[in-house]
CSV table of C-alpha atoms and ligand atoms in Angstrom, one decimal:
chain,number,residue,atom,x,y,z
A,1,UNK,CA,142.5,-124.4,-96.1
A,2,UNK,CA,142.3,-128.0,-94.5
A,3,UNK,CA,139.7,-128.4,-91.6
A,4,UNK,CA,138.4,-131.6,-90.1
A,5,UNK,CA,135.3,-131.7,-87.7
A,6,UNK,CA,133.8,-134.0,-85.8
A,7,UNK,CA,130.2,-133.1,-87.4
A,8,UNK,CA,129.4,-131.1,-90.0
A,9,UNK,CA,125.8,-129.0,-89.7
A,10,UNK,CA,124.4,-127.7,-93.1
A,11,UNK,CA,122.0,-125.3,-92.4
A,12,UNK,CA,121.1,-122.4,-89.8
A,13,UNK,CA,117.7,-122.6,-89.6
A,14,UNK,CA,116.1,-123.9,-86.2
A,15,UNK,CA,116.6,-127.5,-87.0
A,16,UNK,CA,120.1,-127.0,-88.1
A,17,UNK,CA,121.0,-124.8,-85.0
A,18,UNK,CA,119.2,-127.3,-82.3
A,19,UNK,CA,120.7,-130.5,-84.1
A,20,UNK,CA,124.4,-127.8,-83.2
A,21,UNK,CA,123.4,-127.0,-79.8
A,22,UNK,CA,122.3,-130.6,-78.8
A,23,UNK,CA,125.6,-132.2,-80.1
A,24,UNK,CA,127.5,-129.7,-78.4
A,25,UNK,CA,125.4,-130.4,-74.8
A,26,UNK,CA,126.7,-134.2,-75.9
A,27,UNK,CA,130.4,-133.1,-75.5
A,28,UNK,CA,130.7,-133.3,-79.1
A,29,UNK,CA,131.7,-129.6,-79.8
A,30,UNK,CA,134.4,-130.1,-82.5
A,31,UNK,CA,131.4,-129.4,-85.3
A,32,UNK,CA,131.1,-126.7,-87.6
A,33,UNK,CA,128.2,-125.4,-88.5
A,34,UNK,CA,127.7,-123.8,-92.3
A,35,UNK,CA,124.6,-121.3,-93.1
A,36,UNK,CA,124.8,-120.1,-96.9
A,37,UNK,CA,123.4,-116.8,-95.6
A,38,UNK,CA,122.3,-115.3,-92.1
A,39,UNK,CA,121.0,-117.4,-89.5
A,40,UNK,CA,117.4,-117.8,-89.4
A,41,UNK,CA,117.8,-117.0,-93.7
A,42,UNK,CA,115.1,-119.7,-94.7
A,43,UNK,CA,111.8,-120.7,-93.3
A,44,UNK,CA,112.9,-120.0,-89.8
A,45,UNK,CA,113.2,-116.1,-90.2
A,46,UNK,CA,109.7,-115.9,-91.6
A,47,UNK,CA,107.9,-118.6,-89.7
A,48,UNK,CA,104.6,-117.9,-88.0
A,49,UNK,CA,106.5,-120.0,-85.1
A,50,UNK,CA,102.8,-121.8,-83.6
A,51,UNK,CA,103.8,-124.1,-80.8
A,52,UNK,CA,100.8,-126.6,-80.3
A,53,UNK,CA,100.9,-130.7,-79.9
A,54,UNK,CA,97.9,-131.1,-81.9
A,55,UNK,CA,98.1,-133.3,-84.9
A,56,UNK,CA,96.1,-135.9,-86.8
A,57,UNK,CA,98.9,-138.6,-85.4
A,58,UNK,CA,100.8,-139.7,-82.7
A,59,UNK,CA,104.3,-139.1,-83.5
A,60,UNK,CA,104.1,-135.5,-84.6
A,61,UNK,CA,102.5,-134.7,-81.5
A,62,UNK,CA,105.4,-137.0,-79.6
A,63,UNK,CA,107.5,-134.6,-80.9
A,64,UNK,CA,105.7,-131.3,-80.6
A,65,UNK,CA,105.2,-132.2,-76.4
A,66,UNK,CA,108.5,-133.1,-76.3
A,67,UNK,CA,109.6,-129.4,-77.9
A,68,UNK,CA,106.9,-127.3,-76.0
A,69,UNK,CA,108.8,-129.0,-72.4
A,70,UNK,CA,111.4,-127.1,-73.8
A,71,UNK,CA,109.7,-123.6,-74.6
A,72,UNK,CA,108.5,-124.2,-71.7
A,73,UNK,CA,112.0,-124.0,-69.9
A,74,UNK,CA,114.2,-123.0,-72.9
A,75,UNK,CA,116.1,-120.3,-71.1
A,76,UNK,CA,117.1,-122.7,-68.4
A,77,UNK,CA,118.0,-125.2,-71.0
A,78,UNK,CA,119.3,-123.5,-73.6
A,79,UNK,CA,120.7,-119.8,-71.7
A,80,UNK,CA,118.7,-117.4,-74.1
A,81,UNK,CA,115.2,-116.7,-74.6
A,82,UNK,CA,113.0,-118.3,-77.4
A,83,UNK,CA,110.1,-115.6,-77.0
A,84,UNK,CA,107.6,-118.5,-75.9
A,85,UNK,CA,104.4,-117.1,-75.3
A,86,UNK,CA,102.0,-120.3,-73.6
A,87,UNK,CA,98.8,-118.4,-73.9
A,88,UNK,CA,96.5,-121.0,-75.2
A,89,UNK,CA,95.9,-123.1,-78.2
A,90,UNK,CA,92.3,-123.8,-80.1
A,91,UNK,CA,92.0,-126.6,-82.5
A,92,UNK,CA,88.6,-125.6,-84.3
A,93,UNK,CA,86.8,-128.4,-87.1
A,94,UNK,CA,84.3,-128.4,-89.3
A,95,UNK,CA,81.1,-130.5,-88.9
A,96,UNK,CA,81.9,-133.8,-89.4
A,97,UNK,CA,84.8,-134.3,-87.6
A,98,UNK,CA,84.1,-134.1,-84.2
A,99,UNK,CA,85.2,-137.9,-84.1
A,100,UNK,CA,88.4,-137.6,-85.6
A,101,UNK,CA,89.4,-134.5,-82.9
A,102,UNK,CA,88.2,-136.5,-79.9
A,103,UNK,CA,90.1,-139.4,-80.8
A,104,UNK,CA,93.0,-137.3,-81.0
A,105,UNK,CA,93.0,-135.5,-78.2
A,106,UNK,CA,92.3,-138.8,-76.7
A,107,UNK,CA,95.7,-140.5,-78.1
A,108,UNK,CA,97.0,-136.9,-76.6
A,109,UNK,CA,95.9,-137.1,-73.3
A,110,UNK,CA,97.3,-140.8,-73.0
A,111,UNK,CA,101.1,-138.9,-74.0
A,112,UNK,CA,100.2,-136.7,-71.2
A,113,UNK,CA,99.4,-133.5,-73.3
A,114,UNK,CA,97.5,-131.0,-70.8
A,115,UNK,CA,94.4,-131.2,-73.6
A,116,UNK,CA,90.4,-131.1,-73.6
A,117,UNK,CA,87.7,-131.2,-75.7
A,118,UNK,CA,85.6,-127.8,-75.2
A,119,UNK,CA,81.8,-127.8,-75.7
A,120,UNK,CA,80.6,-124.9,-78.6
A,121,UNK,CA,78.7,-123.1,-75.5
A,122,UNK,CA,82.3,-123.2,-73.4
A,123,UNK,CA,84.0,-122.6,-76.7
A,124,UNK,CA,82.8,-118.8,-76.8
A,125,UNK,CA,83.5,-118.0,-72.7
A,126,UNK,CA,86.7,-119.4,-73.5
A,127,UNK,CA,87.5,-117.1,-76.5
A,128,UNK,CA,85.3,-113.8,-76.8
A,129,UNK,CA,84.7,-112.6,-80.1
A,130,UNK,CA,84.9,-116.3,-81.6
A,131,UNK,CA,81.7,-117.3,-84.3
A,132,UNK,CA,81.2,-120.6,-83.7
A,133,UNK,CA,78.0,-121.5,-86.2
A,134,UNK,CA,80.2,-123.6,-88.8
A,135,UNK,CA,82.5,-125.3,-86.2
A,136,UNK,CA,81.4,-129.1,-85.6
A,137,UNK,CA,84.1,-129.4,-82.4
A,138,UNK,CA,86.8,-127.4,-81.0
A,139,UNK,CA,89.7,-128.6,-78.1
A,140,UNK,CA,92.0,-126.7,-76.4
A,141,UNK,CA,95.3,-126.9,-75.1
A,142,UNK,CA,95.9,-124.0,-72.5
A,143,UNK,CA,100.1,-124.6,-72.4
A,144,UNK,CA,100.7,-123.8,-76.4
A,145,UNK,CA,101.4,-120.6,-78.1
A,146,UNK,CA,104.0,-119.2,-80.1
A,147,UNK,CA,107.5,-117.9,-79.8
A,148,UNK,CA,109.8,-115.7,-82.1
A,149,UNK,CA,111.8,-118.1,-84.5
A,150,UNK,CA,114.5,-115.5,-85.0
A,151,UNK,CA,115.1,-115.3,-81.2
A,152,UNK,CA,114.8,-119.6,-80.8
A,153,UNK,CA,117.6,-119.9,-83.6
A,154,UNK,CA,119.8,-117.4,-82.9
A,155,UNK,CA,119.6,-118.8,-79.0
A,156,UNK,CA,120.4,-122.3,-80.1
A,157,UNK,CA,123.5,-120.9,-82.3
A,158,UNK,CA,124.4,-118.5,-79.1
A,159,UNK,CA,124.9,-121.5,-77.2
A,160,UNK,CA,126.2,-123.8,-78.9
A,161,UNK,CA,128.9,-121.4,-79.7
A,162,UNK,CA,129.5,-120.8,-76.2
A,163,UNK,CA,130.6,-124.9,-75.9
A,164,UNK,CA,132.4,-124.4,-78.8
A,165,UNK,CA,130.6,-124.7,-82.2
A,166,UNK,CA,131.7,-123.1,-84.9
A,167,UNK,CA,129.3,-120.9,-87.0
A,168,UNK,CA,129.7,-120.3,-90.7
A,169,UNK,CA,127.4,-117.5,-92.1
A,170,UNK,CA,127.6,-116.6,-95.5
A,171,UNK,CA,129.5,-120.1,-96.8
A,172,UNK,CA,127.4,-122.4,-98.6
A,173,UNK,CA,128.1,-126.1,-98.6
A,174,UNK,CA,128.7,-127.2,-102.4
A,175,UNK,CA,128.8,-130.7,-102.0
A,176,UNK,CA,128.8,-134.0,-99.5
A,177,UNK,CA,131.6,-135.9,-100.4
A,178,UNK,CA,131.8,-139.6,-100.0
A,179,UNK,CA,134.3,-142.3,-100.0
A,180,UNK,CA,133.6,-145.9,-100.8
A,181,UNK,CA,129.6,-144.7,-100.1
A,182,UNK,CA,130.2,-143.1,-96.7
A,183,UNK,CA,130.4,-139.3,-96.1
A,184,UNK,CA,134.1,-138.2,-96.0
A,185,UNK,CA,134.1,-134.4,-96.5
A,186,UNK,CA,132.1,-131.3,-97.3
A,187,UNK,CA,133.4,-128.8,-99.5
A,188,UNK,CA,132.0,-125.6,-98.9
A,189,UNK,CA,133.2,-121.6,-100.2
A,190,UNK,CA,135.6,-121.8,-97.8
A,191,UNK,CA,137.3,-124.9,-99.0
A,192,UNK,CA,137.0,-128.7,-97.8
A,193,UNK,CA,135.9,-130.0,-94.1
A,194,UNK,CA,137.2,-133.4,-93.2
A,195,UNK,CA,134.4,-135.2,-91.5
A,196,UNK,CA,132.5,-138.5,-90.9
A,197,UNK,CA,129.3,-137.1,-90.2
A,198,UNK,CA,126.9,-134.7,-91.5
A,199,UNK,CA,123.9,-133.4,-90.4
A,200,UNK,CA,122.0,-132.0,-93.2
A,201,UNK,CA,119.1,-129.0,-92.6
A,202,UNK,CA,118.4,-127.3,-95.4
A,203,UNK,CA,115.3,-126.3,-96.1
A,204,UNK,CA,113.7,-125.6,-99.2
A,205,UNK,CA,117.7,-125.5,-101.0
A,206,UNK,CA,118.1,-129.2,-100.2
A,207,UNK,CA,117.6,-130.9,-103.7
A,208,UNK,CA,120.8,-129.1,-104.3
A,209,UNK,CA,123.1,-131.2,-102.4
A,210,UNK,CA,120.7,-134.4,-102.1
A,211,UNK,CA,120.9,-134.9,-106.1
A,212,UNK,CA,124.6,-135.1,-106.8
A,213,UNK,CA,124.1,-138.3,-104.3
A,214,UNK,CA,121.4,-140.0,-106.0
A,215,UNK,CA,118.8,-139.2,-103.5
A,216,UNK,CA,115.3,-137.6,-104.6
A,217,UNK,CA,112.6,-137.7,-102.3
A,218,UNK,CA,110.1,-135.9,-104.3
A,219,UNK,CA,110.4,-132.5,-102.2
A,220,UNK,CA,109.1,-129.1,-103.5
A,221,UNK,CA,109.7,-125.4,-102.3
A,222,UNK,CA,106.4,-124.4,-101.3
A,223,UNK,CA,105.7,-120.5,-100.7
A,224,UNK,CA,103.4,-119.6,-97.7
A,225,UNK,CA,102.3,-115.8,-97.0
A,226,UNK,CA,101.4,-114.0,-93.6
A,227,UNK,CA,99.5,-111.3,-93.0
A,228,UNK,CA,99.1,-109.0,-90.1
A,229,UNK,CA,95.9,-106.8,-89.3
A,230,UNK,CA,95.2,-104.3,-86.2
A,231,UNK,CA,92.7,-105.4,-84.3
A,232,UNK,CA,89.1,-103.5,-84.9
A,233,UNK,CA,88.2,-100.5,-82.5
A,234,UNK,CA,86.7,-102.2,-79.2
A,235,UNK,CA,89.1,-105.0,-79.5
A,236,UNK,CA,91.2,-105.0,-76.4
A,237,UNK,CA,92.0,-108.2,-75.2
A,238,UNK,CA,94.9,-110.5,-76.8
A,239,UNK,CA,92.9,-114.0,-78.5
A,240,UNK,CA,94.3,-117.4,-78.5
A,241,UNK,CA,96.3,-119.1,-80.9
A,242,UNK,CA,93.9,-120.8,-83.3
A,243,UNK,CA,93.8,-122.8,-86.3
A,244,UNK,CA,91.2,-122.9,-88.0
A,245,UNK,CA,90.4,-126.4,-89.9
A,246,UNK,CA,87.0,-124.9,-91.8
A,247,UNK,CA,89.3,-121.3,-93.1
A,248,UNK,CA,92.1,-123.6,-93.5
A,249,UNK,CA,93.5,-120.6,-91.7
A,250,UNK,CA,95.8,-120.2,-88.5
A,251,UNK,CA,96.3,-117.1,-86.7
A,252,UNK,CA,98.1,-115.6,-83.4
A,253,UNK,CA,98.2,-112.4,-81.8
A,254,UNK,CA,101.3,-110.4,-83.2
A,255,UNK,CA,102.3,-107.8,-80.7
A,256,UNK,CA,99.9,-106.2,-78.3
A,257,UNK,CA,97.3,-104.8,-81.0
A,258,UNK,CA,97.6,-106.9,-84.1
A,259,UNK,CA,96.8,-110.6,-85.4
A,260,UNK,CA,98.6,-112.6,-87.7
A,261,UNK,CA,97.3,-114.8,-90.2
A,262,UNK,CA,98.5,-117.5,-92.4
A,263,UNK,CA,95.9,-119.3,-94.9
A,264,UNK,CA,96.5,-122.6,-97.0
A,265,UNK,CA,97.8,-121.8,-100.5
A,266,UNK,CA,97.5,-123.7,-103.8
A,267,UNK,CA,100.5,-125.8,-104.0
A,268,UNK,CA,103.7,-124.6,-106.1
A,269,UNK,CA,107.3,-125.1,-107.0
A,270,UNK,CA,109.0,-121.9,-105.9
A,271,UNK,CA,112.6,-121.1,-106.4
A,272,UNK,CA,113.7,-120.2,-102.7
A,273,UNK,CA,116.4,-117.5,-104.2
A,274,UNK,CA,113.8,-115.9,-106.9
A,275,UNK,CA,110.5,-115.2,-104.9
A,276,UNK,CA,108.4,-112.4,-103.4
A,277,UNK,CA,109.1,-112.0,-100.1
A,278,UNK,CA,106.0,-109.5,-99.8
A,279,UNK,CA,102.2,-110.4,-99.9
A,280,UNK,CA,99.9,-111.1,-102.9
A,281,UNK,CA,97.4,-108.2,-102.9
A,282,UNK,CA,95.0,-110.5,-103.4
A,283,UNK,CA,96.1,-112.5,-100.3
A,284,UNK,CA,95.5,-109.4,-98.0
A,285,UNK,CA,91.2,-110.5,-98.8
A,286,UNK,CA,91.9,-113.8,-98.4
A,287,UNK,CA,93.6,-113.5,-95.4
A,288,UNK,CA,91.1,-110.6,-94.2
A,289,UNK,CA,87.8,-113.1,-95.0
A,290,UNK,CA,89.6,-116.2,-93.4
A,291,UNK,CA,89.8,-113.9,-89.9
A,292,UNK,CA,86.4,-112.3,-90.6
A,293,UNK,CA,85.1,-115.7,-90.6
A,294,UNK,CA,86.5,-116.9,-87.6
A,295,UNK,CA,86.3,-113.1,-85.7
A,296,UNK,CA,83.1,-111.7,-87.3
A,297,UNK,CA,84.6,-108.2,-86.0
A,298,UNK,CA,87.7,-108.0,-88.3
A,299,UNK,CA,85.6,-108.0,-91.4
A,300,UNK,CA,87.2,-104.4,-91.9
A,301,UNK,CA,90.5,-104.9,-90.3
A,302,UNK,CA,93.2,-102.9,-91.3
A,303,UNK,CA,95.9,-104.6,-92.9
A,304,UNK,CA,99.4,-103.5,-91.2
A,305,UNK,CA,101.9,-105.4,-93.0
A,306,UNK,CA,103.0,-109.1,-94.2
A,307,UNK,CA,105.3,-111.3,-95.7
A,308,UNK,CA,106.2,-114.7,-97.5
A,309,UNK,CA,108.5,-117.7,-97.5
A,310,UNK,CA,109.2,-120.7,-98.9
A,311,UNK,CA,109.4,-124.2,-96.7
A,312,UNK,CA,110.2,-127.5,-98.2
A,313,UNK,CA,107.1,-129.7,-98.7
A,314,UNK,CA,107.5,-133.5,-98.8
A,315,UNK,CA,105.6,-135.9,-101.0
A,316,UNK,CA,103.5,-136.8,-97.7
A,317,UNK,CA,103.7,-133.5,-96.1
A,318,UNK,CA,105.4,-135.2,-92.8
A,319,UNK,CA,109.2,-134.4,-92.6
A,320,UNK,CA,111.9,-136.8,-93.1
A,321,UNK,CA,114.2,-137.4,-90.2
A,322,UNK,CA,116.9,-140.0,-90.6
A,323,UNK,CA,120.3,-141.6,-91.3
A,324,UNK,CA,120.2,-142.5,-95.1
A,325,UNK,CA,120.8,-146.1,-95.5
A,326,UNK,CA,122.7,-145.8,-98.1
A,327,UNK,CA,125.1,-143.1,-97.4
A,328,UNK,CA,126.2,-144.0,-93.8
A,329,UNK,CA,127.6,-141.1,-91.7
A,330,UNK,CA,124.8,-138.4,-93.3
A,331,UNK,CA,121.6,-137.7,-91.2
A,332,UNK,CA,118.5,-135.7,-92.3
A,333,UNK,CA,116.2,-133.1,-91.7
A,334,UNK,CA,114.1,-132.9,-94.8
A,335,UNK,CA,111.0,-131.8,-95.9
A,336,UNK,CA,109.9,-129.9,-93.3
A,337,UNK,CA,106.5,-129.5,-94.5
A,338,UNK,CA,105.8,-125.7,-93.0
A,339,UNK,CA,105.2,-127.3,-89.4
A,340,UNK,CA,108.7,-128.0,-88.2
A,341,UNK,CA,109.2,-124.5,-86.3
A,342,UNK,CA,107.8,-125.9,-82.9
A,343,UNK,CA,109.3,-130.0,-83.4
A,344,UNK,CA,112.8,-128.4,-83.4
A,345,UNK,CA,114.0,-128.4,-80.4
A,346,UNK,CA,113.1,-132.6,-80.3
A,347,UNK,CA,114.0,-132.7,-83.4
A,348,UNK,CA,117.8,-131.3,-83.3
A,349,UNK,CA,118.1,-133.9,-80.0
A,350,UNK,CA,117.0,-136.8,-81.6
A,351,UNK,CA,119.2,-135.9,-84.6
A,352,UNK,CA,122.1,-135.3,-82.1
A,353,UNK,CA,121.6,-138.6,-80.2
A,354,UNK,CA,121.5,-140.4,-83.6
A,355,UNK,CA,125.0,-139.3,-84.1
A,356,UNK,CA,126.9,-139.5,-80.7
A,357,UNK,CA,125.0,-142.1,-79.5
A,358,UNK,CA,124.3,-144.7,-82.7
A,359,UNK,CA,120.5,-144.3,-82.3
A,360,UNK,CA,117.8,-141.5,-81.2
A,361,UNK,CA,117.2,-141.6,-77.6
A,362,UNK,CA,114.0,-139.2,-76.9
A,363,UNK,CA,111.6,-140.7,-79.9
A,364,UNK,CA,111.8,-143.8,-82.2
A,365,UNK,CA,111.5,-141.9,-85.5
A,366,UNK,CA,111.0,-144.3,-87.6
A,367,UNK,CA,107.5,-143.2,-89.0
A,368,UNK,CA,109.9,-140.2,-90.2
A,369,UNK,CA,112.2,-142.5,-92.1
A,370,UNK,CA,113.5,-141.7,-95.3
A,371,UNK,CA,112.1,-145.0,-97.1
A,372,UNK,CA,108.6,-144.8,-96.7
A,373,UNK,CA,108.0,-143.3,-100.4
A,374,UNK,CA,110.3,-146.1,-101.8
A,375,UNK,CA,108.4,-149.1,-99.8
A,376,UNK,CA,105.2,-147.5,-101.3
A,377,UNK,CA,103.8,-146.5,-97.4
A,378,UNK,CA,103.8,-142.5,-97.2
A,379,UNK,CA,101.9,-141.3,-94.2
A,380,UNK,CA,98.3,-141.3,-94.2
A,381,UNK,CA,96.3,-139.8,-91.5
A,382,UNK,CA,93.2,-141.7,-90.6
A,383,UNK,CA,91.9,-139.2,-88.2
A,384,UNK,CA,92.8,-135.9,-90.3
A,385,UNK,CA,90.1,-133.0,-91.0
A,386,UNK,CA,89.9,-133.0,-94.5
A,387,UNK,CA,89.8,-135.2,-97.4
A,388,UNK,CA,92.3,-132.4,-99.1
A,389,UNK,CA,95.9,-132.3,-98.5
A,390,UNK,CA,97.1,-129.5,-96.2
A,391,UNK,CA,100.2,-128.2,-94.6
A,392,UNK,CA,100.2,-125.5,-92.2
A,393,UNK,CA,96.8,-125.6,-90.9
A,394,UNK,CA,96.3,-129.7,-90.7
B,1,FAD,C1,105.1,-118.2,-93.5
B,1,FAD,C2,105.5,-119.4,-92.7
B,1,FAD,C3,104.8,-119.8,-91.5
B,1,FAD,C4,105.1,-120.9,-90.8
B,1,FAD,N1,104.4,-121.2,-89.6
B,1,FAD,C5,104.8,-122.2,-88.8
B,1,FAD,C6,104.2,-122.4,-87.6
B,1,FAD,O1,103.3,-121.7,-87.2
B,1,FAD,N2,104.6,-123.4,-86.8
B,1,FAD,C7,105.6,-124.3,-87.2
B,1,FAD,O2,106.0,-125.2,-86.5
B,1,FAD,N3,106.2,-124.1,-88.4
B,1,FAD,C8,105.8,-123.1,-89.2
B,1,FAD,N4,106.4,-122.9,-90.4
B,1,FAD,C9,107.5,-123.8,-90.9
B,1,FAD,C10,108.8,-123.6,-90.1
B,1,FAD,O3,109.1,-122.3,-90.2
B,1,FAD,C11,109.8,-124.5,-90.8
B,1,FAD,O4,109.3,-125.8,-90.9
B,1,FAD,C12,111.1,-124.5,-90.0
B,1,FAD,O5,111.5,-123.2,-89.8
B,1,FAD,C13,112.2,-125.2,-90.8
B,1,FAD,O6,113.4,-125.0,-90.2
B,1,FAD,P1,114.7,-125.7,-90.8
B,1,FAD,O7,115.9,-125.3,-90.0
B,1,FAD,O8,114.5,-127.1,-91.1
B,1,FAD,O9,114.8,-125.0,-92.3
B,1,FAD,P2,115.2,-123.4,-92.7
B,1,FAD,O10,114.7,-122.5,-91.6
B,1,FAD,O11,114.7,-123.3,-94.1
B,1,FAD,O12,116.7,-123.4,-92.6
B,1,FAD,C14,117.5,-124.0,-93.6
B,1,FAD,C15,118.8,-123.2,-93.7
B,1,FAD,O13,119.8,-123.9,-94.5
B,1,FAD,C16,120.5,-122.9,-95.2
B,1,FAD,N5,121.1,-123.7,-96.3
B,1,FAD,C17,120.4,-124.3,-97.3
B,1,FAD,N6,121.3,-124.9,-98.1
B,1,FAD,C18,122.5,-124.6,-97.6
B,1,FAD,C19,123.8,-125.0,-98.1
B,1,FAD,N7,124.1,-125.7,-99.2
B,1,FAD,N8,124.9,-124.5,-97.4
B,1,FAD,C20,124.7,-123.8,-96.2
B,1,FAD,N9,123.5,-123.4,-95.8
B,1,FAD,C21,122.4,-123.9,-96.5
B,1,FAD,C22,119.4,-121.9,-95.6
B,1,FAD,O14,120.0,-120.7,-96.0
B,1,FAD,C23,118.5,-121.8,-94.4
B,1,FAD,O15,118.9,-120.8,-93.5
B,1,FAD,C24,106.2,-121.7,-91.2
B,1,FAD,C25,106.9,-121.4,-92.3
B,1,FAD,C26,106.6,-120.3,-93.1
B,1,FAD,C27,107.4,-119.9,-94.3
C-alpha cells in the first residue's frame, strides 16, 4: 500500500492528538495519525490529569495558562468535553520557601494567572480539614483543577477526524525515514507513508524510533502509581486540588466520595510494555501517610483501588518541544516529564503552527529546545521547592 500525507502524527496520546486536531483547525487535514495501540494507551490513559499554572518557571506556566483558556472553553473549541473540573488549585511548601512561591506567583500574576498568596490562618477557611503546622506558605489559584485524560484525547482525535484526519489504532510506526537528512517517509505495520513532516509524540516508547536517527537525549521510562481512598466517615465535602511540596504528594478528588493520590517515586528505567499496571502494596501506606499528613482525618482511609504508568522523564525533567536541527521536517514532543497532561492543548498548537506556519505562534519555545543538554545548559530552577529532583509534584 502507497500513501502520502501531508503530516504524519506518531502517537495518540494527548499531545499527539492536540498536535492532529490543531493542524487540522490549520486546514492542513491530509495527516494521518498512527497509535501503536488504543488511543489514550500510554501516559494519557493513566494520567492523574492536574490542570494548574503553577511552576518554578515562566514558560511552563506560559504554557499551562495557555492550556487551562482551553479547559476552560474546550467544548466550544474543540466540540467534545474534556471533563475539566476548575474547582481550585493549592500550592502548599515547606518552611523555607515561602520566597521562592511568592516570587512565582508574582512572575504569575504579571502573565495574568488569576493567583494569590493565602495566609496559613486563610489557608484552613479556604480548605477544611487541611493540617497546616509544617507548611511554610501556600497560594491558590481558584480557576485550576483536573479533567479526565481519556475524555480530552479521545475529544481531540473525535475532531480532528471530523476535518478529516485519519486515525490509525493498533499500527505502530517502525521507522522515520529520511532522504538526503530530511524526513521523507514513515513506514509503519501497514506499510510506507510518503510525507515531509512528522510530528513525533511518543511517550515513554520514543528511544525506539529516535535511535535509528542518531538522536539520544538521555530519556528514561519512569513508572508513577496512583492511589484512590474513600473519604473517612464525616467527610462530606469535595477538597481542592493540592500538591503537596513537603509529602512530595499531589492529590484531587476522584468522584464524589474518594481522593486520589500520586507520591514521588525513586527514579527507574521501566520497560513501558513489561510493567505493573497495579499498585505496590507497599505504595498503598505510602500513599495513605502522604494524605494523612496533609488531611489528618484519612489516617485510616480505605483504600478503593489504583493504578500505574510509565511517562518519559527527560535528563532535566522539562519536556522537549522542537524541530530537530538536524533532521529538518521532524518536530518533537519528548520527554514529557509526568506533567505534560494539562500543557497539551498549547502544546499540540504550537507544534501545529511550527509546521504550517514555519514557526510557533502562541509561545517561543525555545527554553524547550532540543539542544540544551548538548550546549551544556539543562533547565535549572532557581525558585524550585527542593534541593532534590522531582517530577510530578515540583
Ligand atoms: C500516574 C500518572 C499521573 C500523572 N499526573 C499528571 C498530572 O496530574 N498532570 C499532568 O499534567 N500530567 C500528569 N501526568 C503526565 C501526563 O499524563 C503525560 O505527560 C502526558 O499524558 C503525555 O502525553 P503524550 O501524548 O506526550 O504521551 P503518551 O500519553 O504516553 O502517548 C504516547 C502514545 O504514543 C504511542 N506510541 C509510541 N510509540 C509509537 C509508535 N512507534 N507508533 C505508534 N504509536 C506509538 C503510545 O502507544 C502512546 O499511546 C501523569 C502521568 C502518570 C502516568
Amino acid at each position: 500500500m502507497s500513501t502520502t500525507a501531508d503530516v504524519v502524527v506518531i502517537g495518540g496520546g494527548v499531545n499527539g492528538t492536540s498536535a492532529a486536531f490543531h493542524l487540522a483547525t490549520l486546514g492542513v487535514t491530509n495527516v494521518i495519525l498512527v497509535e501503536r495501540g488504543q488511543l489514550a494507551a500510554g501516559a494519557t490513559g493513566k494520567s492523574g490529569a492536574l490542570v494548574r499554572t503553577h511552576y518554578t518557571n515562566v514558560p511552563e506556566s506560559q504554557l499551562a495558562f495557555e492550556s487551562l483558556k482551553v479547559f476552560q472553553r474546550f467544548k466550544e473549541i474543540v466540540g467534545y468535553d474534556a471533563g475539566f473540573d476548575g474547582l481550585g488549585f493549592i500550592q502548599v511548601v515547606g518552611p523555607g520557601y515561602g520566597d521562592a512561591l511568592a516570587a512565582n506567583v508574582a512572575a504569575q500574576q504579571a502573565l495574568g494567572i488569576n493567583t494569590r498568596m493565602v495566609p496559613l490562618d486563610e489557608l484552613q477557611e479556604l480548605q477544611p480539614g487541611i493540617a497546616i503546622d509544617d507548611i511554610g506558605a501556600a497560594a491558590f489559584e481558584p480557576d485550576s483543577g483536573y479533567a479526565d485524560p481519556n475524555a480530552t484525547a479521545y475529544a481531540f482525535a473525535r475532531a480532528a477526524e471530523a476535518l478529516g484526519v485519519q486515525i490509525w489504532t493498533h499500527c505502530a510506526a517502525t521507522a522515520i525515514v529520511r532522504d538526503g537528512g530530511r524526513v521523507v517517509a514513515v513506514e509503519t505495520e501497514r506499510g510506507r507513508i510518503a510525507t515531509e513532516n512528522v510530528v513525533l509524540a511518543p511517550g515513554a516508547y520514543a528511544r525506539q524510533l529516535l535511535e535509528p536517527l542518531g538522536l539520544d537525549y538521555g530519556l528514561y521510562p519512569q513508572r508513577s502509581m496512583v492511589a484512590i481512598f474513600r473519604w473517612p466517615p464525616g467527610w462530606e465535602r469535595r477538597h481542592h486540588v493540592i500538591i503537596d511540596n513537603i509529602n512530595h504528594s499531589w492529590l484531587r478528588p476522584e468522584g464524589s466520595q474518594a481522593t486520589l493520590i500520586g507520591v514521588e517515586q525513586p527514579i527507574g528505567d521501566y520497560d513501558p510494555d513489561n510493567y505493573n499496571q497495579g499498585v505496590d502494596g507497599s505504595f498503598v501506606d505510602v500513599a495513605r501517610a502522604a494524605l494523612a499528613r496533609r488531611f489528618p482525618a484519612f489516617g485510616d482511609a480505605t483504600m478503593r483501588g489504583g493504578w500505574s504508568g510509565v511517562y518519559m522523564m527527560s535528563p532535566d525533567g522539562r519536556p522537549i518541544i522542537d524541530q530537530v536541527p538536524s533532521v529538518p521536517g521532524l518536530f518533537v514532543m519528548l520527554g514529557d516529564s509526568g506533567t505534560s497532561f494539562k500543557t497539551a492543548p498549547a502544546i499540540g498548537k504550537c507544534l501545529a503552527e511550527w509546521v504550517v506556519l514555519g514557526e510557533p505562534q502562541l509561545l517561543d519555545l525555545s527554553p524547550f529546545r532540543s539542544t540544551r543538554f548538548a550546549e551544556g545548559k539543562p533547565w535549572i530552577d532557581e525558585t524550585a521547592y527542593s534541593p532534590k529532583r522531582q517530577t510530578i509534584s515540583r
